[in-house]
Amino acid sequence: MKSSSIDKWYGLLFVALAALLLSGCMTRSISNAGNGQNQFYNGELRDQDVLGAMPEQGITDNDIKTALNNARSIFRLPKSSSILLIQSGAMTPDPAMQNALKQFYSVAVFSGIPPNSCSYGESQTKGATVDYPKLLRLTAANGGKDKILVYWGQLESGSENEITKVVSWVPLVGSVLPDETQHMRIVLRVALIDVLTGRWTTFTPQTFENSAVSSRHTRDTKDMKQIMELKTLAYEAAAKEIFERFSL
């Protein structure tokens, strides 16, 4: 009897580990947060897609000195500035982020689909290589925008150990948690780029988290409710922090 119980316990452990490994195949971005597949999602923008490409000529010490001297000036984004808003991985930025920023700035939106993805358009990949960061700056300039604001976001879930009450955070991979309290948090990263000079700065706003108890039948609904609540909190706080840090 004891041997049978041990074998059964090991069998359950193997199934749980296998499910965990399978679930780790796909992490979850704020741009692909729903349980259904987002047909437009084709990955995230890379830093080099927005912050600057490799120069055609070799880099000299004078180039570095000039860039450093330019970077020492204060990066400002005064109230009512015009910005081009981009959410990495999304066709258009979330409305909640647009509304949060419109309290302080004039906002236009642009696609965050990666330039090397199939959704970006086959015609864009043929011929000469495009300097995508400069293309973004030219696009913003044509629209009369002073700055480009790009943001990335990741949702993470945590399973609470009922004995130790310690939460282990892992990338959120969908509705795979058992019936328990699901802890979730949202982590954003923001890049501000000056259209005229190409200067940029990045920072991570405040991280928010919440918890919800769900069953198998209510998990999808509770999951999306948690996500929307976290996005609203994070976007409002990020917009306020951007204004407070860069408006003066």
Short mmCIF file of C-alpha atoms in Angstrom, two decimals:
data_model
loop_
_atom_site.label_atom_id
_atom_site.label_comp_id
_atom_site.label_asym_id
_atom_site.label_seq_id
_atom_site.Cartn_x
_atom_site.Cartn_y
_atom_site.Cartn_z
CA MET A 1 0.00 0.00 0.00
CA LYS A 2 2.78 2.37 0.92
CA SER A 3 4.67 1.58 -2.30
CA SER A 4 1.53 2.16 -4.35
CA SER A 5 0.99 5.56 -2.72
CA ILE A 6 4.57 6.58 -3.43
CA ASP A 7 4.26 5.50 -7.05
CA LYS A 8 1.03 7.47 -7.38
CA TRP A 9 2.66 10.55 -5.82
CA TYR A 10 5.61 10.34 -8.24
CA GLY A 11 3.18 9.95 -11.13
CA LEU A 12 1.32 13.10 -10.16
CA LEU A 13 4.60 14.97 -9.73
CA PHE A 14 5.75 13.91 -13.21
CA VAL A 15 2.48 15.13 -14.76
CA ALA A 16 2.76 18.48 -12.94
CA LEU A 17 6.38 18.98 -14.04
CA ALA A 18 5.53 18.05 -17.63
CA ALA A 19 2.68 20.58 -17.67
CA LEU A 20 4.99 23.25 -16.29
CA LEU A 21 7.62 22.58 -18.95
CA LEU A 22 5.05 22.65 -21.73
CA SER A 23 3.55 25.87 -20.44
CA GLY A 24 6.95 27.57 -20.53
CA CYS A 25 6.95 27.61 -24.33
CA MET A 26 5.19 30.97 -24.58
CA THR A 27 5.64 33.97 -22.32
CA ARG A 28 3.01 36.68 -22.13
CA SER A 29 3.34 40.28 -23.21
CA ILE A 30 0.85 43.04 -22.47
CA SER A 31 0.38 43.12 -26.25
CA ASN A 32 -0.70 39.47 -26.30
CA ALA A 33 -2.41 39.18 -22.93
CA GLY A 34 -5.69 37.56 -23.93
CA ASN A 35 -6.24 33.82 -23.76
CA GLY A 36 -7.06 33.84 -27.47
CA GLN A 37 -4.30 34.29 -30.01
CA ASN A 38 -3.69 37.86 -31.20
CA GLN A 39 -3.44 37.52 -34.98
CA PHE A 40 -1.34 40.69 -35.20
CA TYR A 41 1.19 39.71 -32.55
CA ASN A 42 4.62 38.85 -33.96
CA GLY A 43 6.95 39.51 -31.07
CA GLU A 44 8.44 42.63 -29.51
CA LEU A 45 10.45 45.58 -30.73
CA ARG A 46 14.14 45.28 -29.91
CA ASP A 47 16.06 48.12 -28.31
CA GLN A 48 18.05 48.60 -31.52
CA ASP A 49 14.77 48.97 -33.44
CA VAL A 50 13.99 52.21 -31.62
CA LEU A 51 17.13 53.54 -29.89
CA GLY A 52 19.60 53.50 -32.76
CA ALA A 53 21.13 51.27 -35.40
CA MET A 54 24.80 50.52 -35.99
CA PRO A 55 26.53 53.31 -37.93
CA GLU A 56 27.76 52.64 -41.43
CA GLN A 57 31.22 53.96 -40.59
CA GLY A 58 33.47 52.90 -37.75
CA ILE A 59 32.91 54.50 -34.33
CA THR A 60 35.62 56.92 -33.22
CA ASP A 61 36.53 58.23 -29.77
CA ASN A 62 35.34 61.65 -30.93
CA ASP A 63 31.92 60.18 -31.73
CA ILE A 64 31.69 58.86 -28.19
CA LYS A 65 32.82 62.17 -26.69
CA THR A 66 30.28 64.13 -28.72
CA ALA A 67 27.45 61.76 -27.80
CA LEU A 68 28.35 61.95 -24.11
CA ASN A 69 28.47 65.74 -24.12
CA ASN A 70 25.08 65.91 -25.85
CA ALA A 71 23.58 63.41 -23.42
CA ARG A 72 24.53 65.53 -20.40
CA SER A 73 21.94 68.13 -21.29
CA ILE A 74 18.60 67.77 -19.51
CA PHE A 75 16.03 65.56 -21.27
CA ARG A 76 12.72 67.47 -21.16
CA LEU A 77 9.15 66.70 -22.14
CA PRO A 78 7.12 69.80 -21.19
CA LYS A 79 3.37 69.72 -20.72
CA SER A 80 1.40 69.73 -24.00
CA SER A 81 4.38 68.36 -25.95
CA SER A 82 3.52 66.30 -29.02
CA ILE A 83 4.51 62.64 -28.80
CA LEU A 84 4.31 59.60 -31.05
CA LEU A 85 3.19 56.70 -28.85
CA ILE A 86 4.22 53.11 -29.60
CA GLN A 87 3.40 49.95 -27.66
CA SER A 88 5.89 47.19 -28.44
CA GLY A 89 4.22 44.27 -30.15
CA ALA A 90 0.83 45.95 -30.64
CA MET A 91 -0.82 47.34 -33.76
CA THR A 92 -1.99 50.30 -31.66
CA PRO A 93 -1.23 51.24 -28.05
CA ASP A 94 -3.77 50.30 -25.37
CA PRO A 95 -6.51 52.96 -25.07
CA ALA A 96 -5.87 53.18 -21.31
CA MET A 97 -2.28 54.30 -21.96
CA GLN A 98 -3.41 56.80 -24.60
CA ASN A 99 -5.94 58.31 -22.21
CA ALA A 100 -3.44 58.47 -19.35
CA LEU A 101 -0.90 60.39 -21.45
CA LYS A 102 -3.49 62.70 -23.01
CA GLN A 103 -3.91 64.30 -19.60
CA PHE A 104 -0.50 65.90 -20.15
CA TYR A 105 0.45 65.64 -23.84
CA SER A 106 -0.78 65.68 -27.41
CA VAL A 107 -0.67 62.02 -28.47
CA ALA A 108 -0.53 60.33 -31.87
CA VAL A 109 -0.13 56.57 -32.21
CA PHE A 110 2.00 54.30 -34.38
CA SER A 111 2.36 50.56 -34.86
CA GLY A 112 4.66 48.60 -32.57
CA ILE A 113 4.85 45.57 -34.87
CA PRO A 114 8.55 44.62 -35.20
CA PRO A 115 10.06 45.66 -38.55
CA ASN A 116 11.50 42.17 -39.12
CA SER A 117 8.13 40.41 -38.71
CA CYS A 118 5.94 39.10 -41.52
CA SER A 119 3.11 41.43 -40.44
CA TYR A 120 5.24 44.50 -41.03
CA GLY A 121 4.98 43.96 -44.77
CA GLU A 122 7.00 41.94 -47.24
CA SER A 123 7.78 45.02 -49.33
CA GLN A 124 9.62 46.60 -46.41
CA THR A 125 12.15 43.76 -46.24
CA LYS A 126 13.24 43.87 -49.88
CA GLY A 127 16.05 45.98 -51.23
CA ALA A 128 18.30 48.13 -49.08
CA THR A 129 18.27 47.78 -45.32
CA VAL A 130 16.17 50.47 -43.64
CA ASP A 131 17.52 52.34 -40.61
CA TYR A 132 14.33 51.78 -38.61
CA PRO A 133 15.14 54.14 -35.70
CA LYS A 134 15.66 57.00 -38.19
CA LEU A 135 12.50 55.96 -40.04
CA LEU A 136 10.55 56.27 -36.78
CA ARG A 137 12.05 59.71 -36.15
CA LEU A 138 11.19 60.82 -39.71
CA THR A 139 7.64 59.52 -39.27
CA ALA A 140 7.30 61.48 -36.03
CA ALA A 141 8.79 64.60 -37.64
CA ASN A 142 6.34 64.41 -40.54
CA GLY A 143 3.54 64.43 -37.97
CA GLY A 144 5.03 67.33 -36.05
CA LYS A 145 5.89 65.23 -33.00
CA ASP A 146 8.73 66.30 -30.70
CA LYS A 147 9.31 62.98 -28.94
CA ILE A 148 8.71 59.26 -29.45
CA LEU A 149 7.51 57.26 -26.45
CA VAL A 150 7.91 53.49 -26.72
CA TYR A 151 6.89 51.13 -23.94
CA TRP A 152 7.22 47.42 -23.29
CA GLY A 153 5.31 45.41 -20.71
CA GLN A 154 5.30 41.92 -19.25
CA LEU A 155 2.73 40.19 -17.08
CA GLU A 156 3.99 37.79 -14.44
CA SER A 157 2.03 35.41 -12.24
CA GLY A 158 2.90 34.04 -8.84
CA SER A 159 1.72 30.91 -7.07
CA GLU A 160 1.47 31.34 -3.30
CA ASN A 161 2.83 28.52 -1.16
CA GLU A 162 0.19 28.03 1.52
CA ILE A 163 2.77 26.86 4.08
CA THR A 164 5.52 29.47 3.68
CA LYS A 165 3.30 32.21 2.16
CA VAL A 166 6.18 32.91 -0.25
CA VAL A 167 5.21 33.96 -3.76
CA SER A 168 7.35 32.59 -6.60
CA TRP A 169 7.13 34.83 -9.65
CA VAL A 170 7.25 33.33 -13.15
CA PRO A 171 6.36 34.66 -16.63
CA LEU A 172 2.60 34.39 -17.12
CA VAL A 173 1.82 31.72 -19.72
CA GLY A 174 -1.94 31.54 -19.70
CA SER A 175 -4.57 29.84 -17.57
CA VAL A 176 -2.47 26.93 -16.30
CA LEU A 177 -2.57 27.55 -12.55
CA PRO A 178 -4.57 25.15 -10.35
CA ASP A 179 -7.53 26.36 -8.25
CA GLU A 180 -5.77 28.79 -5.94
CA THR A 181 -5.00 32.44 -5.36
CA GLN A 182 -3.33 33.87 -8.44
CA HIS A 183 -0.96 36.76 -7.83
CA MET A 184 -0.19 38.88 -10.87
CA ARG A 185 2.03 41.87 -11.51
CA ILE A 186 2.83 44.11 -14.46
CA VAL A 187 6.31 45.36 -15.26
CA LEU A 188 6.69 48.22 -17.74
CA ARG A 189 9.74 49.70 -19.41
CA VAL A 190 9.60 53.11 -21.12
CA ALA A 191 11.91 54.70 -23.70
CA LEU A 192 11.72 58.39 -24.62
CA ILE A 193 13.44 59.46 -27.83
CA ASP A 194 14.07 63.02 -29.01
CA VAL A 195 13.00 63.26 -32.64
CA LEU A 196 15.46 65.98 -33.63
CA THR A 197 18.66 64.61 -32.10
CA GLY A 198 18.00 60.92 -31.54
CA ARG A 199 18.92 61.25 -27.85
CA TRP A 200 17.05 58.85 -25.61
CA THR A 201 16.42 57.85 -22.02
CA THR A 202 14.80 54.77 -20.50
CA PHE A 203 13.32 53.92 -17.13
CA THR A 204 11.06 51.40 -15.39
CA PRO A 205 7.94 52.86 -13.74
CA GLN A 206 6.42 51.56 -10.53
CA THR A 207 5.42 47.88 -10.56
CA PHE A 208 1.87 47.00 -9.56
CA GLU A 209 0.44 43.67 -8.41
CA ASN A 210 -2.88 42.20 -7.33
CA SER A 211 -4.44 38.88 -6.36
CA ALA A 212 -7.58 36.95 -7.23
CA VAL A 213 -9.07 33.59 -6.30
CA SER A 214 -10.45 31.69 -9.27
CA SER A 215 -11.94 28.34 -10.16
CA ARG A 216 -11.65 26.45 -13.43
CA HIS A 217 -14.89 28.00 -14.71
CA THR A 218 -14.12 31.59 -13.71
CA ARG A 219 -10.37 31.70 -14.34
CA ASP A 220 -10.46 33.31 -17.79
CA THR A 221 -12.80 36.09 -16.63
CA LYS A 222 -10.83 36.74 -13.44
CA ASP A 223 -7.59 36.63 -15.41
CA MET A 224 -8.68 39.35 -17.85
CA LYS A 225 -10.14 41.46 -15.03
CA GLN A 226 -6.81 41.32 -13.20
CA ILE A 227 -4.95 42.31 -16.37
CA MET A 228 -7.21 45.29 -17.09
CA GLU A 229 -6.99 46.54 -13.50
CA LEU A 230 -3.20 46.27 -13.51
CA LYS A 231 -2.87 48.00 -16.87
CA THR A 232 -5.03 50.91 -15.74
CA LEU A 233 -3.01 51.37 -12.53
CA ALA A 234 0.35 51.01 -14.30
CA TYR A 235 -0.49 53.32 -17.19
CA GLU A 236 -1.86 56.10 -14.97
CA ALA A 237 1.22 55.91 -12.74
CA ALA A 238 3.62 55.81 -15.72
CA ALA A 239 2.04 58.88 -17.34
CA LYS A 240 2.22 60.79 -14.07
CA GLU A 241 5.84 59.77 -13.50
CA ILE A 242 6.82 60.81 -17.03
CA PHE A 243 5.25 64.21 -16.50
CA GLU A 244 6.83 64.72 -13.08
CA ARG A 245 10.30 63.61 -14.19
CA PHE A 246 10.58 65.36 -17.54
CA SER A 247 8.25 68.38 -17.55
CA LEU A 248 10.53 70.73 -15.58
#
